[in-house]
Short mmCIF file of C-alpha atoms and ligand atoms in Angstrom, two decimals:
data_model
loop_
_atom_site.label_atom_id
_atom_site.label_comp_id
_atom_site.label_asym_id
_atom_site.label_seq_id
_atom_site.Cartn_x
_atom_site.Cartn_y
_atom_site.Cartn_z
CA MET A 1 0.02 -0.03 -0.17
CA LEU A 2 2.82 2.49 1.08
CA GLY A 3 4.71 1.39 -1.89
CA CYS A 4 2.22 3.22 -4.58
CA LEU A 5 3.14 6.67 -2.61
CA ASN A 6 5.48 9.29 -3.56
CA LEU A 7 5.29 11.50 -0.20
CA GLN A 8 7.35 14.44 -0.12
CA ARG A 9 7.88 16.27 3.05
CA LYS A 10 8.51 20.25 3.83
CA PRO A 11 11.78 20.05 5.46
CA PRO A 12 11.72 20.79 9.55
CA SER A 13 12.23 23.90 11.15
CA LYS A 14 15.20 23.73 13.05
CA ARG A 15 14.06 25.14 16.62
CA GLY A 16 15.72 24.17 20.14
CA PRO A 17 18.61 24.83 21.99
CA PRO A 18 22.08 25.12 20.49
CA VAL A 19 23.79 22.40 22.83
CA LEU A 20 20.89 19.68 21.94
CA GLN A 21 20.60 20.91 18.05
CA LYS A 22 23.50 19.89 16.24
CA ARG A 23 22.12 16.98 14.34
CA GLY A 24 24.17 15.99 11.30
CA ASN A 25 21.47 14.52 9.25
CA VAL A 26 17.66 15.32 9.38
CA SER A 27 16.56 12.29 10.86
CA ASP A 28 13.02 10.59 10.70
CA TRP A 29 11.57 11.78 13.55
CA GLN A 30 11.52 15.49 12.46
CA VAL A 31 9.78 15.19 9.08
CA LYS A 32 7.06 12.97 10.11
CA ASP A 33 4.92 15.76 11.45
CA GLY A 34 1.45 15.12 10.67
CA GLU A 35 -0.70 15.29 7.99
CA GLU A 36 -0.59 18.77 7.07
CA GLU A 37 3.27 18.10 6.46
CA ILE A 38 2.63 15.70 4.12
CA VAL A 39 2.34 16.21 0.31
CA LYS A 40 0.96 13.54 -2.26
CA ARG A 41 2.43 13.84 -5.25
CA ASP A 42 0.59 10.77 -7.36
CA GLU A 43 -2.29 10.94 -9.31
CA ASP A 44 -4.79 8.88 -7.02
CA GLY A 45 -8.27 10.90 -6.23
CA GLY A 46 -9.34 12.48 -3.27
CA LYS A 47 -10.96 9.88 -0.54
CA GLU A 48 -8.55 6.84 -1.31
CA ALA A 49 -5.68 9.21 -0.71
CA LYS A 50 -6.79 11.08 2.23
CA THR A 51 -7.15 7.32 3.69
CA VAL A 52 -3.89 6.12 2.97
CA ILE A 53 -2.32 9.52 4.20
CA ARG A 54 -3.84 9.19 8.00
CA PHE A 55 -2.82 5.39 7.82
CA VAL A 56 0.84 6.74 7.22
CA LYS A 57 0.27 9.27 10.23
CA ALA A 58 -0.60 6.42 12.27
CA VAL A 59 2.41 4.49 11.53
CA ASP A 60 4.66 7.23 11.56
CA ARG A 61 4.10 7.79 15.23
CA VAL A 62 4.51 4.29 16.20
CA GLU A 63 7.93 4.43 14.32
CA ALA A 64 9.01 7.83 15.74
CA VAL A 65 9.01 5.90 18.93
CA ARG A 66 11.11 3.36 17.86
CA GLU A 67 13.54 5.76 16.38
CA ALA A 68 13.71 7.70 20.03
CA PHE A 69 14.16 4.12 21.54
CA ARG A 70 17.09 3.43 18.95
CA HIS A 71 18.57 6.98 19.81
CA ALA A 72 18.23 6.78 23.52
CA TRP A 73 19.70 3.13 23.34
CA LYS A 74 22.52 4.30 20.90
CA GLY A 75 23.89 6.46 23.75
CA TYR A 76 23.58 4.03 26.47
CA LYS A 77 25.19 1.31 24.58
CA ALA A 78 28.05 3.62 23.51
CA PHE A 79 28.61 5.49 27.04
CA ALA A 80 27.07 3.40 29.44
CA TRP A 81 26.56 -0.04 28.65
CA GLY A 82 26.06 -2.41 31.84
CA HIS A 83 25.90 0.52 34.26
CA ASP A 84 22.79 2.41 35.89
CA GLU A 85 22.30 5.12 33.86
CA LEU A 86 23.54 7.25 30.76
CA LYS A 87 25.12 10.94 31.13
CA PRO A 88 24.31 11.84 27.85
CA ILE A 89 26.28 15.19 27.33
CA SER A 90 29.47 14.28 29.27
CA LYS A 91 29.34 10.78 27.71
CA THR A 92 29.66 8.62 30.46
CA HIS A 93 27.45 7.09 32.92
CA GLY A 94 26.13 6.92 36.47
CA GLU A 95 25.91 4.21 39.29
CA TRP A 96 23.06 3.83 41.65
CA PHE A 97 23.15 0.35 42.38
CA GLY A 98 25.51 -1.05 39.84
CA LEU A 99 23.12 -3.52 38.43
CA GLY A 100 22.65 -2.18 34.92
CA LEU A 101 19.46 -0.28 35.86
CA THR A 102 18.45 0.98 32.59
CA LEU A 103 19.02 -2.01 30.84
CA ILE A 104 16.78 -4.45 32.92
CA ASP A 105 14.31 -1.28 32.90
CA ALA A 106 14.32 -1.47 29.32
CA LEU A 107 13.93 -5.21 27.91
CA ASP A 108 10.38 -5.55 28.05
CA THR A 109 10.15 -2.23 26.08
CA MET A 110 12.39 -3.75 23.38
CA TRP A 111 10.22 -6.53 23.22
CA ILE A 112 7.20 -4.60 22.67
CA LEU A 113 8.62 -2.48 20.37
CA GLY A 114 9.81 -5.50 18.32
CA LEU A 115 13.48 -4.09 18.38
CA LYS A 116 14.73 -7.86 18.11
CA ASP A 117 18.59 -6.98 17.67
CA GLU A 118 18.66 -4.87 20.76
CA PHE A 119 16.89 -7.10 22.98
CA ALA A 120 19.02 -9.94 21.98
CA GLU A 121 22.34 -7.67 22.86
CA ALA A 122 20.74 -7.00 26.25
CA ARG A 123 19.75 -10.91 27.21
CA LYS A 124 23.37 -11.97 26.25
CA TRP A 125 24.53 -9.16 29.14
CA VAL A 126 21.75 -10.46 31.53
CA GLU A 127 23.06 -14.11 31.07
CA THR A 128 26.63 -13.05 31.00
CA GLU A 129 27.18 -10.34 32.87
CA LEU A 130 24.28 -9.25 35.42
CA SER A 131 25.23 -10.83 38.96
CA PHE A 132 23.36 -9.77 42.21
CA SER A 133 26.11 -11.49 44.39
CA LYS A 134 27.35 -8.01 45.06
CA ASN A 135 28.16 -6.22 48.50
CA VAL A 136 26.00 -3.14 47.65
CA ASP A 137 23.08 -1.52 49.11
CA VAL A 138 19.94 -1.04 46.83
CA ASN A 139 16.63 0.72 47.63
CA LEU A 140 13.71 -1.92 48.36
CA PHE A 141 11.28 -0.49 46.45
CA GLU A 142 13.18 1.12 43.36
CA SER A 143 14.91 -2.61 42.97
CA THR A 144 11.42 -4.42 43.62
CA ILE A 145 9.69 -2.05 40.65
CA ARG A 146 12.43 -1.57 38.50
CA ILE A 147 14.48 -4.48 38.65
CA LEU A 148 12.35 -7.79 39.87
CA GLY A 149 9.39 -6.11 37.99
CA GLY A 150 11.24 -5.70 34.61
CA LEU A 151 12.50 -9.09 34.97
CA LEU A 152 9.10 -10.67 35.76
CA SER A 153 7.55 -8.72 33.02
CA THR A 154 10.17 -10.13 30.48
CA TYR A 155 9.87 -13.59 31.64
CA HIS A 156 6.07 -13.67 30.87
CA LEU A 157 6.47 -11.69 27.76
CA THR A 158 9.15 -14.21 26.57
CA GLY A 159 8.95 -17.27 28.28
CA ASP A 160 12.43 -17.29 28.74
CA THR A 161 13.46 -18.62 32.16
CA LEU A 162 16.45 -16.95 32.31
CA PHE A 163 14.69 -14.00 33.43
CA LEU A 164 12.40 -16.02 36.13
CA ASP A 165 15.84 -17.18 37.25
CA LYS A 166 17.19 -13.72 38.11
CA ALA A 167 13.94 -12.83 39.12
CA LYS A 168 14.41 -15.30 42.02
CA ASP A 169 17.56 -14.44 42.81
CA ILE A 170 16.67 -10.68 43.24
CA GLY A 171 13.53 -11.49 44.96
CA PHE A 172 15.34 -13.92 47.75
CA ARG A 173 18.01 -11.06 48.24
CA LEU A 174 15.60 -8.49 48.86
CA MET A 175 13.83 -10.36 51.83
CA PRO A 176 15.83 -9.23 54.60
CA ALA A 177 14.24 -5.76 54.45
CA PHE A 178 11.34 -7.44 56.00
CA LYS A 179 13.23 -8.35 59.08
CA THR A 180 12.25 -5.45 61.10
CA PRO A 181 10.46 -5.13 64.55
CA SER A 182 6.93 -4.11 62.81
CA LYS A 183 7.44 -6.00 59.46
CA ILE A 184 7.20 -2.86 57.99
CA PRO A 185 10.40 -3.13 55.94
CA TYR A 186 13.29 -1.26 55.56
CA SER A 187 14.29 1.14 52.77
CA ASP A 188 17.87 -0.21 51.95
CA VAL A 189 19.00 -3.91 51.78
CA ASN A 190 22.62 -4.91 50.90
CA ILE A 191 21.85 -7.81 48.48
CA GLY A 192 25.51 -9.13 48.79
CA LYS A 193 25.43 -9.52 52.71
CA GLY A 194 21.76 -9.98 53.44
CA THR A 195 21.61 -7.13 55.61
CA ALA A 196 19.16 -4.37 55.78
CA HIS A 197 18.92 -0.96 57.07
CA PRO A 198 16.79 2.38 57.61
CA PRO A 199 17.94 5.32 55.99
CA ARG A 200 20.97 6.80 58.26
CA TRP A 201 18.66 9.87 59.66
CA THR A 202 15.55 8.02 60.35
CA THR A 203 13.54 4.53 61.18
CA ASP A 204 10.75 5.76 59.30
CA SER A 205 9.89 3.90 55.64
CA THR A 206 7.97 5.91 52.95
CA VAL A 207 4.48 4.90 52.73
CA ALA A 208 4.04 4.51 49.07
CA GLU A 209 7.48 2.40 48.93
CA VAL A 210 6.07 -0.28 51.50
CA THR A 211 2.77 -0.40 49.87
CA SER A 212 4.22 -0.47 46.11
CA ILE A 213 6.15 -3.93 46.10
CA GLN A 214 2.97 -6.17 46.37
CA LEU A 215 2.18 -6.86 42.78
CA GLU A 216 5.65 -8.09 42.56
CA PHE A 217 6.20 -10.00 45.21
CA ARG A 218 2.83 -11.53 45.09
CA GLU A 219 3.88 -12.50 41.33
CA LEU A 220 7.20 -14.17 42.61
CA SER A 221 5.39 -16.30 45.06
CA ARG A 222 2.63 -17.32 42.44
CA LEU A 223 5.44 -18.43 39.94
CA THR A 224 7.58 -20.05 42.46
CA GLN A 225 4.97 -21.47 44.54
CA ASP A 226 7.00 -20.14 47.62
CA PRO A 227 4.45 -18.13 49.85
CA GLN A 228 7.06 -16.09 51.84
CA TYR A 229 7.13 -13.25 49.48
CA GLN A 230 3.37 -12.88 49.43
CA ASN A 231 3.27 -13.25 53.04
CA ALA A 232 5.59 -10.48 53.86
CA VAL A 233 4.27 -7.85 51.43
CA GLU A 234 0.67 -8.82 52.56
CA GLU A 235 1.35 -8.39 55.99
CA VAL A 236 2.33 -4.58 55.37
CA THR A 237 -1.11 -4.18 53.26
CA ARG A 238 -2.44 -5.61 56.50
CA GLN A 239 -1.29 -3.35 58.90
CA VAL A 240 -1.44 -0.28 56.69
CA HIS A 241 -5.15 -1.20 56.24
CA ARG A 242 -6.07 -0.82 59.97
CA LEU A 243 -3.53 2.15 60.89
CA GLU A 244 -4.85 5.04 62.75
CA GLY A 245 -3.88 8.40 61.19
CA LYS A 246 -5.77 8.16 57.68
CA ARG A 247 -7.93 10.86 56.76
CA ASP A 248 -10.98 9.69 54.77
CA GLY A 249 -8.93 6.94 53.36
CA LEU A 250 -5.85 9.01 52.71
CA VAL A 251 -2.30 8.39 54.25
CA PRO A 252 0.45 10.23 55.52
CA MET A 253 3.92 9.91 53.85
CA PHE A 254 5.94 8.10 56.57
CA ILE A 255 5.23 4.89 58.42
CA ASN A 256 7.88 3.53 61.40
CA THR A 257 10.09 0.74 61.10
CA ASN A 258 10.23 -0.14 64.63
CA SER A 259 6.05 0.95 66.04
CA GLY A 260 4.57 -0.07 62.69
CA LYS A 261 2.56 3.63 63.19
CA PHE A 262 2.48 6.55 60.90
CA THR A 263 4.73 9.58 61.72
CA ARG A 264 4.80 13.01 60.62
CA ARG A 265 0.95 12.98 60.36
CA GLY A 266 -1.13 15.43 59.09
CA ALA A 267 0.28 16.03 55.55
CA PHE A 268 -1.38 14.27 52.58
CA THR A 269 -0.60 14.34 48.98
CA LEU A 270 -1.15 12.21 45.93
CA GLY A 271 2.14 12.96 44.64
CA ALA A 272 5.47 12.16 46.10
CA ARG A 273 5.83 9.62 48.78
CA ALA A 274 2.25 8.52 48.80
CA ASP A 275 1.20 8.07 44.97
CA SER A 276 1.54 4.68 44.65
CA TYR A 277 -0.13 3.48 47.40
CA TYR A 278 -3.14 4.34 45.95
CA GLU A 279 -2.36 3.04 42.50
CA TYR A 280 -1.30 -0.58 44.02
CA LEU A 281 -4.86 -0.84 46.06
CA LEU A 282 -6.47 -0.97 42.65
CA LYS A 283 -4.17 -2.83 40.61
CA GLN A 284 -3.95 -5.46 43.42
CA TRP A 285 -7.55 -5.93 43.54
CA LEU A 286 -7.60 -6.47 39.51
CA GLN A 287 -4.52 -8.60 39.98
CA GLY A 288 -6.07 -10.96 42.33
CA GLY A 289 -9.37 -11.15 40.35
CA LYS A 290 -11.24 -8.50 42.08
CA LYS A 291 -11.60 -10.87 45.22
CA GLU A 292 -9.83 -8.73 47.77
CA THR A 293 -12.56 -6.49 49.07
CA GLU A 294 -10.53 -4.96 51.35
CA LEU A 295 -8.14 -3.32 48.65
CA LEU A 296 -11.18 -2.12 46.81
CA GLU A 297 -12.82 -0.67 50.01
CA ASP A 298 -9.10 1.31 50.78
CA TYR A 299 -9.41 2.33 47.13
CA LEU A 300 -12.89 3.71 46.85
CA GLN A 301 -12.55 5.15 50.31
CA ALA A 302 -9.28 7.41 49.05
CA ILE A 303 -10.71 8.46 46.15
CA GLU A 304 -13.54 10.18 47.98
CA GLY A 305 -11.09 11.27 50.39
CA VAL A 306 -9.43 13.03 47.47
CA ARG A 307 -12.68 14.39 46.28
CA LYS A 308 -13.10 15.95 50.21
CA ASN A 309 -9.98 17.11 50.75
CA LEU A 310 -7.82 17.87 48.22
CA LEU A 311 -9.76 18.45 44.81
CA ARG A 312 -9.95 22.32 43.73
CA GLN A 313 -10.61 24.34 40.08
CA THR A 314 -8.25 27.03 38.94
CA SER A 315 -8.89 30.43 38.01
CA PRO A 316 -9.86 31.56 35.58
CA SER A 317 -10.13 28.25 33.61
CA LYS A 318 -11.59 25.89 36.11
CA LEU A 319 -8.62 23.35 35.61
CA THR A 320 -9.38 20.67 38.14
CA PHE A 321 -6.28 19.50 40.09
CA VAL A 322 -5.28 17.43 43.59
CA GLY A 323 -3.78 19.63 46.05
CA GLU A 324 -1.72 19.11 49.09
CA LEU A 325 -2.91 18.87 52.64
CA SER A 326 -0.91 19.98 55.67
CA ASN A 327 -2.27 20.47 59.03
CA GLY A 328 -5.56 21.25 57.66
CA HIS A 329 -4.18 23.85 55.13
CA LEU A 330 -4.76 23.35 51.52
CA ASN A 331 -1.48 24.31 49.12
CA PRO A 332 -2.45 24.37 45.67
CA LYS A 333 0.38 22.68 44.09
CA MET A 334 0.36 19.09 42.40
CA ASP A 335 3.92 17.23 41.37
CA HIS A 336 3.80 15.64 37.75
CA LEU A 337 4.04 12.69 39.73
CA VAL A 338 0.21 12.50 40.31
CA CYS A 339 -0.59 12.84 36.59
CA PHE A 340 -0.49 8.89 37.00
CA LEU A 341 -4.29 9.36 38.70
CA PRO A 342 -6.42 10.15 35.57
CA GLY A 343 -5.19 6.41 33.95
CA THR A 344 -5.79 4.64 37.29
CA LEU A 345 -9.27 6.04 37.74
CA ALA A 346 -9.99 5.18 34.33
CA LEU A 347 -8.69 1.78 34.67
CA GLY A 348 -10.88 1.66 37.71
CA ALA A 349 -13.99 2.73 35.88
CA HIS A 350 -13.09 0.32 33.06
CA ASN A 351 -13.55 -2.66 35.56
CA GLY A 352 -16.94 -1.33 37.00
CA LEU A 353 -16.06 1.51 39.29
CA PRO A 354 -18.46 4.37 39.59
CA ALA A 355 -18.70 6.36 36.38
CA ASP A 356 -17.81 9.69 38.12
CA HIS A 357 -14.35 8.14 38.57
CA MET A 358 -14.11 8.22 34.64
CA ASP A 359 -15.61 12.20 34.99
CA LEU A 360 -12.73 13.04 37.15
CA ALA A 361 -10.27 10.83 35.05
CA LEU A 362 -11.15 13.31 32.02
CA GLN A 363 -10.75 16.58 34.06
CA LEU A 364 -7.53 15.51 35.50
CA MET A 365 -5.93 14.35 32.09
CA GLU A 366 -6.50 18.02 30.71
CA THR A 367 -5.02 19.69 33.54
CA CYS A 368 -1.94 17.32 32.99
CA HIS A 369 -2.02 18.07 29.33
CA GLN A 370 -2.23 22.08 30.22
CA MET A 371 0.87 21.24 32.40
CA TYR A 372 2.93 20.35 29.07
CA ALA A 373 1.12 22.40 26.86
CA GLN A 374 1.22 26.28 28.62
CA MET A 375 5.07 25.61 29.25
CA GLU A 376 7.57 27.20 26.45
CA THR A 377 9.12 23.99 26.03
CA GLY A 378 6.05 22.10 25.51
CA LEU A 379 7.30 19.73 28.63
CA SER A 380 5.71 20.03 31.97
CA PRO A 381 7.64 20.96 35.35
CA GLU A 382 8.16 18.68 38.12
CA ILE A 383 5.76 20.62 40.28
CA ALA A 384 2.73 23.05 39.31
CA HIS A 385 1.40 25.50 41.40
CA PHE A 386 -2.23 26.78 40.79
CA ASN A 387 -3.93 29.83 40.98
CA LEU A 388 -7.48 30.12 42.93
CA GLN A 389 -7.52 34.14 42.91
CA SER A 390 -10.24 35.02 40.50
CA SER A 391 -8.08 38.52 40.17
CA ASN A 392 -5.00 36.50 38.51
CA GLY A 393 -4.67 36.07 34.84
CA ARG A 394 -2.41 32.43 34.71
CA ASP A 395 -3.99 29.14 35.74
CA ILE A 396 -0.58 27.45 36.56
CA ASP A 397 2.52 28.85 37.96
CA VAL A 398 5.88 27.21 38.38
CA LYS A 399 8.23 28.30 41.12
CA PRO A 400 12.13 28.83 40.37
CA ALA A 401 13.25 25.44 42.08
CA ASP A 402 10.14 23.15 40.51
CA ARG A 403 11.05 24.26 36.55
CA HIS A 404 12.98 20.96 35.75
CA ASN A 405 11.43 17.94 33.89
CA LEU A 406 13.41 14.45 34.44
CA LEU A 407 11.59 12.61 31.31
CA ARG A 408 8.88 11.30 33.43
CA PRO A 409 6.11 8.97 32.15
CA GLU A 410 3.03 9.89 34.23
CA THR A 411 1.18 12.12 32.01
CA VAL A 412 1.82 9.80 28.99
CA GLU A 413 0.97 6.88 30.79
CA SER A 414 -2.72 8.22 31.70
CA LEU A 415 -2.41 9.51 27.89
CA PHE A 416 -2.63 5.71 27.17
CA TYR A 417 -5.14 4.68 29.50
CA MET A 418 -7.61 7.09 28.15
CA TYR A 419 -6.83 6.75 24.64
CA ARG A 420 -7.29 2.57 25.25
CA PHE A 421 -10.61 3.54 26.92
CA THR A 422 -12.37 6.37 25.26
CA LYS A 423 -10.67 6.24 21.34
CA ASP A 424 -10.87 9.76 21.54
CA SER A 425 -7.64 11.03 19.24
CA LYS A 426 -6.85 14.28 21.04
CA TYR A 427 -5.38 11.97 23.40
CA ARG A 428 -2.86 10.81 20.71
CA ASP A 429 -2.26 14.29 19.56
CA TRP A 430 -1.14 15.22 23.21
CA GLY A 431 1.12 12.48 23.57
CA TRP A 432 2.64 13.08 20.18
CA ASP A 433 3.20 16.89 21.08
CA ILE A 434 4.86 15.82 23.93
CA LEU A 435 6.96 13.19 21.88
CA GLN A 436 8.28 16.08 19.94
CA SER A 437 9.08 18.55 22.48
CA PHE A 438 11.35 15.65 24.05
CA ASN A 439 13.02 15.53 20.94
CA LYS A 440 13.41 19.16 20.50
CA TYR A 441 14.37 20.01 23.83
CA THR A 442 15.90 16.69 25.66
CA ARG A 443 17.32 14.99 22.74
CA VAL A 444 21.11 14.88 22.54
CA PRO A 445 22.82 14.79 19.21
CA SER A 446 25.70 11.92 20.10
CA GLY A 447 22.65 9.34 21.59
CA GLY A 448 20.06 9.56 24.64
CA TYR A 449 17.70 11.79 25.84
CA THR A 450 18.35 14.58 28.82
CA SER A 451 16.66 15.52 31.89
CA ILE A 452 16.51 19.39 31.80
CA GLY A 453 16.24 22.24 34.52
CA ASN A 454 14.09 24.57 32.86
CA VAL A 455 11.24 24.14 31.33
CA ARG A 456 10.24 27.51 30.65
CA ASP A 457 13.43 28.57 28.56
CA PRO A 458 13.28 26.74 24.80
CA VAL A 459 16.78 28.62 24.31
CA ASN A 460 18.53 27.07 27.30
CA PRO A 461 16.42 24.81 29.00
CA ALA A 462 19.48 23.52 30.71
CA PRO A 463 20.36 19.99 30.32
CA ARG A 464 21.17 18.26 33.27
CA ASP A 465 23.08 15.26 31.81
CA LYS A 466 20.82 12.31 32.97
CA MET A 467 19.02 10.14 31.30
CA GLU A 468 16.99 8.21 34.36
CA SER A 469 16.09 4.77 33.57
CA PHE A 470 11.98 5.01 33.25
CA PHE A 471 12.45 6.96 30.09
CA LEU A 472 13.29 3.69 28.32
CA GLY A 473 11.01 1.57 30.94
CA GLU A 474 7.98 3.88 31.04
CA THR A 475 7.98 6.82 29.02
CA LEU A 476 8.83 5.54 25.57
CA LYS A 477 6.94 2.24 26.29
CA TYR A 478 3.61 4.26 27.10
CA LEU A 479 3.97 6.53 23.92
CA PHE A 480 4.31 3.40 21.85
CA LEU A 481 1.27 1.50 23.08
CA LEU A 482 -0.63 5.18 22.93
CA PHE A 483 0.22 5.18 19.22
CA SER A 484 -0.05 1.22 18.69
CA ASP A 485 -3.44 0.54 17.01
CA ASP A 486 -3.05 -3.05 18.32
CA SER A 487 -5.27 -2.83 21.64
CA GLU A 488 -4.76 -6.74 22.32
CA LEU A 489 -0.74 -5.64 22.44
CA ILE A 490 -0.53 -5.67 26.33
CA SER A 491 -4.55 -5.67 26.92
CA LEU A 492 -5.44 -4.08 29.79
CA ASP A 493 -8.01 -7.22 30.86
CA LYS A 494 -5.20 -9.34 30.70
CA TYR A 495 -2.32 -7.62 32.26
CA ILE A 496 -1.58 -4.91 35.19
CA PHE A 497 1.14 -2.60 34.56
CA ASN A 498 3.67 -2.05 37.62
CA THR A 499 4.14 1.46 38.63
CA GLU A 500 7.30 1.05 36.28
CA ALA A 501 5.15 0.27 33.26
CA HIS A 502 6.24 -3.32 33.59
CA PRO A 503 3.07 -5.48 32.45
CA LEU A 504 2.44 -8.32 35.04
CA PRO A 505 -0.51 -10.90 34.04
CA ILE A 506 -3.98 -10.54 36.33
CA TRP A 507 -4.20 -14.12 37.81
CA PRO A 508 -6.41 -16.65 36.04
CA SER A 509 -9.41 -17.35 38.42
CA THR A 510 -7.92 -20.75 39.65
CA SER A 511 -4.84 -18.89 41.01
C1 LIG B 1 9.10 5.77 38.53
O1 LIG B 1 10.03 5.02 39.27
C2 LIG B 1 7.71 5.07 38.97
O2 LIG B 1 6.95 5.59 37.73
C3 LIG B 1 7.56 5.68 40.12
O3 LIG B 1 6.02 5.06 40.63
C4 LIG B 1 7.44 7.13 40.50
N1 LIG B 1 8.32 7.67 39.77
C5 LIG B 1 9.21 7.13 38.70
C6 LIG B 1 8.71 7.81 37.53
O4 LIG B 1 8.36 9.14 37.60
#
């Protein structure tokens, strides 16, 4: 079909900061910029030609994500192979756990994108180089969602037992974290020595961290038929379920590993330190076949708690946002992290939860979109402040300390869910705009993408020289799935995504 067309595209306008702009050849992603850029030259008549051009556009978007992935991978391979993170500007690597974090986080993305050669190379590294027998402290939550989650999902997608064996190995090595007086896990584990400890300055753990490891450990128990993993994480769920100190189902941000109680109470957010607690209530309920009613009850109560305590609208445009509560005072700010919520609400509504969850999802999705669209680079800041006063002209304000963008996934994650459930093409268009902004302002010519320091300055967005592993693990995966016409590709009726975008199966009803 494509062969009969002779398409000519206008040359792209080269904007963007000089440091990120020196591209030798004009690459494909720049010229595939929508229907208006495409001129059809052959003699085919109107109606049929239009259909073909729309088809070309859909294919181009999927291909543009593959191209972006390849470009990111090129940098990782050249300058950071086998290390945790690429520093694309200084052309070197950064180490966090020393476990090839980006490579593991990206495995299932490569599989889903159909990048077979890249996947084969990475698999070889996992087989021959990856060892968890290392005297190194890792964060329980981060290594669970990125490494254990990444290995489990790659095992499910490929059926290759190499990944299951590695998942068993890291899962077992993380278990010392649960040996605490309260059984609420410590934040850090030495996976070589088998010891665990809280951070140096506190015996508290973060609530989101101890309540967002359940999908992975439960799945590990199911696959190994060894209940120890599931028992450990479900003990945490049971305790948090009955703890005092919640407000209408909303949880504080810290929990003490000695007492098992919430600490530093009185502050409530759907952002950092609490976010994925809410996400995992719903997703565990789905993972287990909608049988664990306490999870559902906690989720429903929390969403009502959000409505009652945290929801506000901006002036003048009436954008709905989720603010933060501190000792009864509403702070009108929202982390970009909160943009996971429209997708989670939509997933709940798709699974029979109240229709007004979908109404809220639609409103919050618009706000998250505006957090990108209203910035000069088209990229969201890490934190947005919202205007509640009718006198002031702008809905969204950004404080100097919050102007960075870390290539985070939450908005494109929600766009993916919203498109799957509504089929409204505007969500694809919004995602496409975001990909183009990433390409314009964060792409490094020699390979890789970088987080930036200032989304409000298109001339100097202040590259920070770091490509987070979740850019490959999550952001590009969700963009690909958003643009793909194959809704059976990771069907949302068969899989739940962990909080690092690694799909895990919904358990068959006999499990
Ligand atoms: C990821 O590691 C996960 O999505 C986590 O839930 C939140 N932070 C990053 C991405 O922003």
